[in-house]
PDB file of N, CA and C in Angstrom:
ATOM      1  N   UNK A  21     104.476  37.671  97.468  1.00 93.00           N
ATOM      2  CA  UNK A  21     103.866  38.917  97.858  1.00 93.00           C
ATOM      3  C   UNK A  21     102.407  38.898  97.398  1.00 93.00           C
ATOM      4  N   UNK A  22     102.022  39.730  98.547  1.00 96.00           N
ATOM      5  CA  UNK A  22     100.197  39.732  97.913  1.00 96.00           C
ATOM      6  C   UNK A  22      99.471  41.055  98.006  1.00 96.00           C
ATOM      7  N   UNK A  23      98.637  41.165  97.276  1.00 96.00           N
ATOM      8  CA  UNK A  23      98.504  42.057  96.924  1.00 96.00           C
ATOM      9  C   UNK A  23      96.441  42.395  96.773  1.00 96.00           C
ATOM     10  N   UNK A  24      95.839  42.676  97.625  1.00 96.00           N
ATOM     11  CA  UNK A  24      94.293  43.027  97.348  1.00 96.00           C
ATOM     12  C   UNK A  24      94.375  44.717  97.193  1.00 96.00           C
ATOM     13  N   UNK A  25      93.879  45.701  95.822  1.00 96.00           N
ATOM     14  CA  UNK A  25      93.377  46.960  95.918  1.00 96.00           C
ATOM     15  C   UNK A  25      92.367  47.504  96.711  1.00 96.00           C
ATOM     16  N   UNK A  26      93.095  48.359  97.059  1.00 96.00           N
ATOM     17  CA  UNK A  26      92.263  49.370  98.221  1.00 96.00           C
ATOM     18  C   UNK A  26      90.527  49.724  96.982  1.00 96.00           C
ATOM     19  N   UNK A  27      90.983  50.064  95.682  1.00 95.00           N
ATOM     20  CA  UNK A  27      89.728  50.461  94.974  1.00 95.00           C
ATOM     21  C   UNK A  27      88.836  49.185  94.765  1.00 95.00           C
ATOM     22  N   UNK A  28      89.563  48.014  95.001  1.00 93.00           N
ATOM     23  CA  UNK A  28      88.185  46.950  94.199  1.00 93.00           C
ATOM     24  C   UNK A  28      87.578  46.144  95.497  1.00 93.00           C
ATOM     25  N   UNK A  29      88.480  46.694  96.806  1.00 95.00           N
ATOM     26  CA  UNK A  29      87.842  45.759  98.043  1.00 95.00           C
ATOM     27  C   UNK A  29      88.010  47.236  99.081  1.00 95.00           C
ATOM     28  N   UNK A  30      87.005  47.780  99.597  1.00 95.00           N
ATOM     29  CA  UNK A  30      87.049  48.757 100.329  1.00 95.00           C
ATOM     30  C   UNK A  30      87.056  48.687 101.477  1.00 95.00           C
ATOM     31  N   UNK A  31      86.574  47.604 102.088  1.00 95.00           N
ATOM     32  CA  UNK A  31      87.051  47.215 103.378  1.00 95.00           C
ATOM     33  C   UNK A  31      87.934  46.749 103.849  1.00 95.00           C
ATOM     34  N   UNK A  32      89.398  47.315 105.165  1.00 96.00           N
ATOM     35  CA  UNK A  32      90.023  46.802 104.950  1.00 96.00           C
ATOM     36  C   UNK A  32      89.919  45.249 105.737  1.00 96.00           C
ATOM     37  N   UNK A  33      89.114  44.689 106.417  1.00 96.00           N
ATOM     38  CA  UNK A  33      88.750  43.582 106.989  1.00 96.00           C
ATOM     39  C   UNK A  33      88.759  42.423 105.764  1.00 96.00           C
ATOM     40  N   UNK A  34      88.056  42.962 104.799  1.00 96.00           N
ATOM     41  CA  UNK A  34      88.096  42.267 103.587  1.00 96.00           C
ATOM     42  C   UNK A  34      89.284  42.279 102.822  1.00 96.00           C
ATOM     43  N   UNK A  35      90.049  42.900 102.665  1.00 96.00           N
ATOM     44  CA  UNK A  35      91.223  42.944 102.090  1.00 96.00           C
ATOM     45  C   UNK A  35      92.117  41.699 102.913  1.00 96.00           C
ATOM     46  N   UNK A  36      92.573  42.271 103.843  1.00 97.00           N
ATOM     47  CA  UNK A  36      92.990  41.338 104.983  1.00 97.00           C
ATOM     48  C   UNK A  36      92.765  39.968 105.154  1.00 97.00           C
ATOM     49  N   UNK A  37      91.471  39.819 104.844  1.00 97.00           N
ATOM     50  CA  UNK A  37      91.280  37.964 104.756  1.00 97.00           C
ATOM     51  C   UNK A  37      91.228  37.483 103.199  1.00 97.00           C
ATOM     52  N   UNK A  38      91.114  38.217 102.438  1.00 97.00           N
ATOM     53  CA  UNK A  38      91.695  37.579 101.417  1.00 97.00           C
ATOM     54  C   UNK A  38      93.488  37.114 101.364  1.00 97.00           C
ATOM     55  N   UNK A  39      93.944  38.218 101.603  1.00 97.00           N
ATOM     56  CA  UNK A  39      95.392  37.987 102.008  1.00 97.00           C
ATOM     57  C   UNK A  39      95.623  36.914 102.690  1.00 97.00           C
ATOM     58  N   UNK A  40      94.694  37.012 103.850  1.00 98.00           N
ATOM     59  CA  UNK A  40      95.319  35.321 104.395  1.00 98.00           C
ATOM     60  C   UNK A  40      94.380  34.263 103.845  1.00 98.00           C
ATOM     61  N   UNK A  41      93.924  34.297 102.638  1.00 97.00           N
ATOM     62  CA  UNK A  41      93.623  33.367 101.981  1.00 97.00           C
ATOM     63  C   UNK A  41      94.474  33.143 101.322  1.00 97.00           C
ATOM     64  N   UNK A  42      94.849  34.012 100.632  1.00 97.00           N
ATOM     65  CA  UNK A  42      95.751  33.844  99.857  1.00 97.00           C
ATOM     66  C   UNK A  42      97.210  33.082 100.158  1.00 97.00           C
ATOM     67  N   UNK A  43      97.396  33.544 101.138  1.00 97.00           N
ATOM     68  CA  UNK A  43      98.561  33.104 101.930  1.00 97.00           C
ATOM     69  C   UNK A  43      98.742  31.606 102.162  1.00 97.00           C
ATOM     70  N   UNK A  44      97.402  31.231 102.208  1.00 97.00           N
ATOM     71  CA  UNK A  44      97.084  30.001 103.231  1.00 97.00           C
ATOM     72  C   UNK A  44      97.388  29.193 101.978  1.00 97.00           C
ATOM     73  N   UNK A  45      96.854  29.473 100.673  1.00 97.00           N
ATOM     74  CA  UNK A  45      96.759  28.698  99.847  1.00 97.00           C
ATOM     75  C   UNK A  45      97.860  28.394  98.814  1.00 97.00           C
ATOM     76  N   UNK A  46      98.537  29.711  99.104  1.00 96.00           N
ATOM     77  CA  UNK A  46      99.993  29.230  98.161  1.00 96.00           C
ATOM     78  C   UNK A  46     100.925  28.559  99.240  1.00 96.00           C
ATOM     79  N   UNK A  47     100.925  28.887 100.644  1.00 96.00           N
ATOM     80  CA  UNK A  47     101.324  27.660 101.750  1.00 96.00           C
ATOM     81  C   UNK A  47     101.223  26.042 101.205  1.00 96.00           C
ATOM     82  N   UNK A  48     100.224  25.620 101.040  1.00 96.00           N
ATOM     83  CA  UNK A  48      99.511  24.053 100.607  1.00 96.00           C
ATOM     84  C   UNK A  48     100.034  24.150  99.295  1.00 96.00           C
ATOM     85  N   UNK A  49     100.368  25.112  98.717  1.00 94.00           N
ATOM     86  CA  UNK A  49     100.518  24.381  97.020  1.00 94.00           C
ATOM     87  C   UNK A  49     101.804  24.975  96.501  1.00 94.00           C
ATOM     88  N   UNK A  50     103.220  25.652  96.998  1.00 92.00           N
ATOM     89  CA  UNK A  50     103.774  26.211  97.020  1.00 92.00           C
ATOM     90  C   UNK A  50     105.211  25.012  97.278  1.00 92.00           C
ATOM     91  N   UNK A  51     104.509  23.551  97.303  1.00 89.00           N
ATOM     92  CA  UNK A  51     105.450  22.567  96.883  1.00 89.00           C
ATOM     93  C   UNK A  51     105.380  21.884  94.909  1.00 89.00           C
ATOM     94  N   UNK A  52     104.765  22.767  94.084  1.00 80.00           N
ATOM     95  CA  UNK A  52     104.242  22.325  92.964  1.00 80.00           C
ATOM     96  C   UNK A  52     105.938  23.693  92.236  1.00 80.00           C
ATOM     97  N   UNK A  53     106.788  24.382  92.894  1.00 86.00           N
ATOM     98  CA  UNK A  53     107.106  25.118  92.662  1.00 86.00           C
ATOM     99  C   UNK A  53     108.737  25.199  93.277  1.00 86.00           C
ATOM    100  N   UNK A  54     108.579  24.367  94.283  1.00 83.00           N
ATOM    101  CA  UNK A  54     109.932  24.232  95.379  1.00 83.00           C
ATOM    102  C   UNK A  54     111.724  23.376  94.471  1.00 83.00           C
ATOM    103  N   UNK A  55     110.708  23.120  93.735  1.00 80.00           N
ATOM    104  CA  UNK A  55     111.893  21.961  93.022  1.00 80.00           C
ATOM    105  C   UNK A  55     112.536  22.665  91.395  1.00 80.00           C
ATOM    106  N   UNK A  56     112.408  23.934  91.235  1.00 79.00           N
ATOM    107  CA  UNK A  56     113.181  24.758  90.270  1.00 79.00           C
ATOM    108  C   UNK A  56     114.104  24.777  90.603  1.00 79.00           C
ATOM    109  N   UNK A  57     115.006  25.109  89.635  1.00 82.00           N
ATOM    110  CA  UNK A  57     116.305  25.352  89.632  1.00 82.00           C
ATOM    111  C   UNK A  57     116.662  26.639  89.959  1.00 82.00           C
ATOM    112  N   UNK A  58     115.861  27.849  90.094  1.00 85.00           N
ATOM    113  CA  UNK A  58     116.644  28.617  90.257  1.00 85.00           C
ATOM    114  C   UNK A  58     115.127  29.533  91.010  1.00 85.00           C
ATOM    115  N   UNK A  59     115.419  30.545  92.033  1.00 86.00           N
ATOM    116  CA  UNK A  59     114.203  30.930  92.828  1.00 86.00           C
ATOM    117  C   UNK A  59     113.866  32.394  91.745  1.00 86.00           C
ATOM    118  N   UNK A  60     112.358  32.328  92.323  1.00 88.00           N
ATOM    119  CA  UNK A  60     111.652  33.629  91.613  1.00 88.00           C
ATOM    120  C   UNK A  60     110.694  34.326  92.647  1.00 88.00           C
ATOM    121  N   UNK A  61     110.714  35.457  91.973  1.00 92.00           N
ATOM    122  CA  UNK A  61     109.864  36.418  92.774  1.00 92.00           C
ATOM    123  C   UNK A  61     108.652  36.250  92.564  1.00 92.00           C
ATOM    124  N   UNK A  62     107.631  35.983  92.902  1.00 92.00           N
ATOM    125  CA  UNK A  62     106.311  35.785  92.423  1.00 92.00           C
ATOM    126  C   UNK A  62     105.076  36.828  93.587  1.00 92.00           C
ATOM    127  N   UNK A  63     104.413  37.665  92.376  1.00 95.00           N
ATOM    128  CA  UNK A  63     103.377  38.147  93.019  1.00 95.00           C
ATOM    129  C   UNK A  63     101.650  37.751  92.585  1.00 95.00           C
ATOM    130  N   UNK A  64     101.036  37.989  93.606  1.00 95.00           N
ATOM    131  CA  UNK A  64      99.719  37.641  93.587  1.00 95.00           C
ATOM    132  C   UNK A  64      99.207  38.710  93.703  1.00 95.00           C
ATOM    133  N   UNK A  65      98.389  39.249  92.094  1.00 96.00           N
ATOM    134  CA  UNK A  65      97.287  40.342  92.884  1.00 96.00           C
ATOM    135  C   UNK A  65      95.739  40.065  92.408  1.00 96.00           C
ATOM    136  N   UNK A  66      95.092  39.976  93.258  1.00 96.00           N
ATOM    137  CA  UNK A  66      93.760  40.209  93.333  1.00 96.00           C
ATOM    138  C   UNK A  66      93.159  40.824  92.709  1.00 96.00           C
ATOM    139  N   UNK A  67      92.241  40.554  91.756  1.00 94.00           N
ATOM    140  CA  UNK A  67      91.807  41.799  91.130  1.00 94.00           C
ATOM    141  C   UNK A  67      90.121  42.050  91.068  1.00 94.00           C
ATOM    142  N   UNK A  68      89.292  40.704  91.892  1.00 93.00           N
ATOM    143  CA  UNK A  68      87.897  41.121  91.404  1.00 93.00           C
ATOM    144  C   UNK A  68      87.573  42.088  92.016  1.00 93.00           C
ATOM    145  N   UNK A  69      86.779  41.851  91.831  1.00 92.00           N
ATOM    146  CA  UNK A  69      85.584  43.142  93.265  1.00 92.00           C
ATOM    147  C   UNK A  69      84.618  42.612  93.685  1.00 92.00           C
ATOM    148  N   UNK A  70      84.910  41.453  94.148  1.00 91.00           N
ATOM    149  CA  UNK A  70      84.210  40.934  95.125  1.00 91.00           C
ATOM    150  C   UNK A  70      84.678  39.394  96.059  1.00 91.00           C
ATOM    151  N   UNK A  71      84.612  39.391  97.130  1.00 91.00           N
ATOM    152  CA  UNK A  71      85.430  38.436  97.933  1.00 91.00           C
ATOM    153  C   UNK A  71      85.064  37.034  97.992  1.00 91.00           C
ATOM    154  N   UNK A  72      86.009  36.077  97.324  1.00 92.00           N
ATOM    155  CA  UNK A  72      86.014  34.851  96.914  1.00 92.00           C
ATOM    156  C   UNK A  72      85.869  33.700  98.465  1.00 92.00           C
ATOM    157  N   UNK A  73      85.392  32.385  98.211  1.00 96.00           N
ATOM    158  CA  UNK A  73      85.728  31.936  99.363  1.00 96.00           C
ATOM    159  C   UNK A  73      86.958  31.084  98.901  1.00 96.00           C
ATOM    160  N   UNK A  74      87.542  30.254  99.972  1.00 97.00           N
ATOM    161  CA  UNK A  74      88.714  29.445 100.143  1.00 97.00           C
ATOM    162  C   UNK A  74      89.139  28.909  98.709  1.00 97.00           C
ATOM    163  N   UNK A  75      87.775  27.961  98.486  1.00 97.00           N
ATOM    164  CA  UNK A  75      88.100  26.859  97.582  1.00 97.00           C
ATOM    165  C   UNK A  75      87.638  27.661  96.490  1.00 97.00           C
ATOM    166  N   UNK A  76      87.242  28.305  95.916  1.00 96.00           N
ATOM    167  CA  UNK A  76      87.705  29.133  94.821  1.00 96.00           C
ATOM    168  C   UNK A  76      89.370  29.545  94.549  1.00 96.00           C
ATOM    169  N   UNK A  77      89.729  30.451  95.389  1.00 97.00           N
ATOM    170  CA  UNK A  77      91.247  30.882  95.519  1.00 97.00           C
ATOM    171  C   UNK A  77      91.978  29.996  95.749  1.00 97.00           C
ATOM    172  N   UNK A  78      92.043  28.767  95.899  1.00 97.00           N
ATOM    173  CA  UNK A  78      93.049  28.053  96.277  1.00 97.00           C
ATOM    174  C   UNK A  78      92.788  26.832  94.916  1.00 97.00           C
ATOM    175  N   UNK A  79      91.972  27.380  93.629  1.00 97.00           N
ATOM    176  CA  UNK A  79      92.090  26.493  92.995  1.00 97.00           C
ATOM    177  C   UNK A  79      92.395  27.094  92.111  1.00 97.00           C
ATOM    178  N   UNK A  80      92.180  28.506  91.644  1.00 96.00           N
ATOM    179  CA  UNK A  80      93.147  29.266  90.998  1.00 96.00           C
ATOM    180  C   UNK A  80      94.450  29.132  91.300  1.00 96.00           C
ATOM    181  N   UNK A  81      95.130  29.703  92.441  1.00 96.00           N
ATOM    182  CA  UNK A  81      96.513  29.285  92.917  1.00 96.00           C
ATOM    183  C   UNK A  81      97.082  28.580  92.658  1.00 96.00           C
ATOM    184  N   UNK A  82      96.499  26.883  92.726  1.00 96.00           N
ATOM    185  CA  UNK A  82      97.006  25.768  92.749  1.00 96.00           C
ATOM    186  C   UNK A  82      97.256  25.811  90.819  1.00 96.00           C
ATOM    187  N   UNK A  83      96.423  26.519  90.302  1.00 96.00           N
ATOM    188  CA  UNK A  83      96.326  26.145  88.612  1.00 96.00           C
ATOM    189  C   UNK A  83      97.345  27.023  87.833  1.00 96.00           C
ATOM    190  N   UNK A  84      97.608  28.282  88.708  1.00 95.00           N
ATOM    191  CA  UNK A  84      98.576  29.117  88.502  1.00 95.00           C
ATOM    192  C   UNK A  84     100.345  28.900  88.648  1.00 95.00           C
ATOM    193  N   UNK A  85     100.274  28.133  89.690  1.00 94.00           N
ATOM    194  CA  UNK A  85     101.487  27.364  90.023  1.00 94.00           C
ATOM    195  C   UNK A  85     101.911  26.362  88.701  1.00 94.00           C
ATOM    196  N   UNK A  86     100.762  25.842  89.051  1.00 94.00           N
ATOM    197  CA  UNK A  86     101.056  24.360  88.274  1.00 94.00           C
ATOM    198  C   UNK A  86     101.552  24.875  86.902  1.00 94.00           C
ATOM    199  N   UNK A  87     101.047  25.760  86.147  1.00 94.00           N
ATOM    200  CA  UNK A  87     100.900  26.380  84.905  1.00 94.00           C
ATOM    201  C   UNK A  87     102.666  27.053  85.019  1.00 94.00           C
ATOM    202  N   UNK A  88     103.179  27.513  86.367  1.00 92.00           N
ATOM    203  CA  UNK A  88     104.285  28.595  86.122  1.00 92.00           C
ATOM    204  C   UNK A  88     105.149  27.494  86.348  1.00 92.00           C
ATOM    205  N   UNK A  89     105.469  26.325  86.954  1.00 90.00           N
ATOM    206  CA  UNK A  89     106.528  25.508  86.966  1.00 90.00           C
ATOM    207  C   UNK A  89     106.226  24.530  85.639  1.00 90.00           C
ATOM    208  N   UNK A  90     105.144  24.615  85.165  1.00 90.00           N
ATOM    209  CA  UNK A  90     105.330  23.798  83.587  1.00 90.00           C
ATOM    210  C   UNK A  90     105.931  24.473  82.803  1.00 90.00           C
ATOM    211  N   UNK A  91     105.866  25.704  82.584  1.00 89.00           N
ATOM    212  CA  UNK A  91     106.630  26.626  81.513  1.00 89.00           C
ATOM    213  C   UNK A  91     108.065  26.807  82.208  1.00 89.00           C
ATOM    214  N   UNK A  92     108.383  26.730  83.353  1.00 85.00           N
ATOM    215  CA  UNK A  92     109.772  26.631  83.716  1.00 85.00           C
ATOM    216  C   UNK A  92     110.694  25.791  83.446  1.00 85.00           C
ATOM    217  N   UNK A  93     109.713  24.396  83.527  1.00 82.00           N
ATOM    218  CA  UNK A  93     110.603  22.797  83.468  1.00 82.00           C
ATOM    219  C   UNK A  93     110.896  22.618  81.458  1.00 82.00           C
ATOM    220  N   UNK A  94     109.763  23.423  81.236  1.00 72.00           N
ATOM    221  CA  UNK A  94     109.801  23.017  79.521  1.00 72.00           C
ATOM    222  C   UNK A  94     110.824  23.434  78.762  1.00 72.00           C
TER     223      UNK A  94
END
């Protein structure tokens, strides 16, 4: 689930493509996570106030993952 605030991104055009940034990027890295033993709910929320491009967000993501299936496997 994803999640951009209506208060920190006021446009909703902008909201919206972060989302499918977001989307896009836990798509590509959302195999760092596939191989648990047991499934989880995981949310993404956005919190700057101001709109990131691709390779920013998708290297957070990727570091966030990586970080939540290391503390899973440990």
């Amino acid at each position: 689930m994803f999640s951009v605030p209506k208060k920190n991104i006021r446009k909703a055009v902008d909201r919206n493509q972060i989302k499918r940034l977001l989307r896009e990027s836990y798509r590509l890295n959302k195999v760092n996570i596939q191989n648990l033993e047991f499934n989880y709910f995981i949310m993404f929320l956005y919190l700057s106030d101001k709109p990131s491009d691709f390779k920013e967000i998708n290297e957070v993501v990727k570091k966030l993952l990586d970080n939540f299936s290391r503390k899973l496997k440990a």
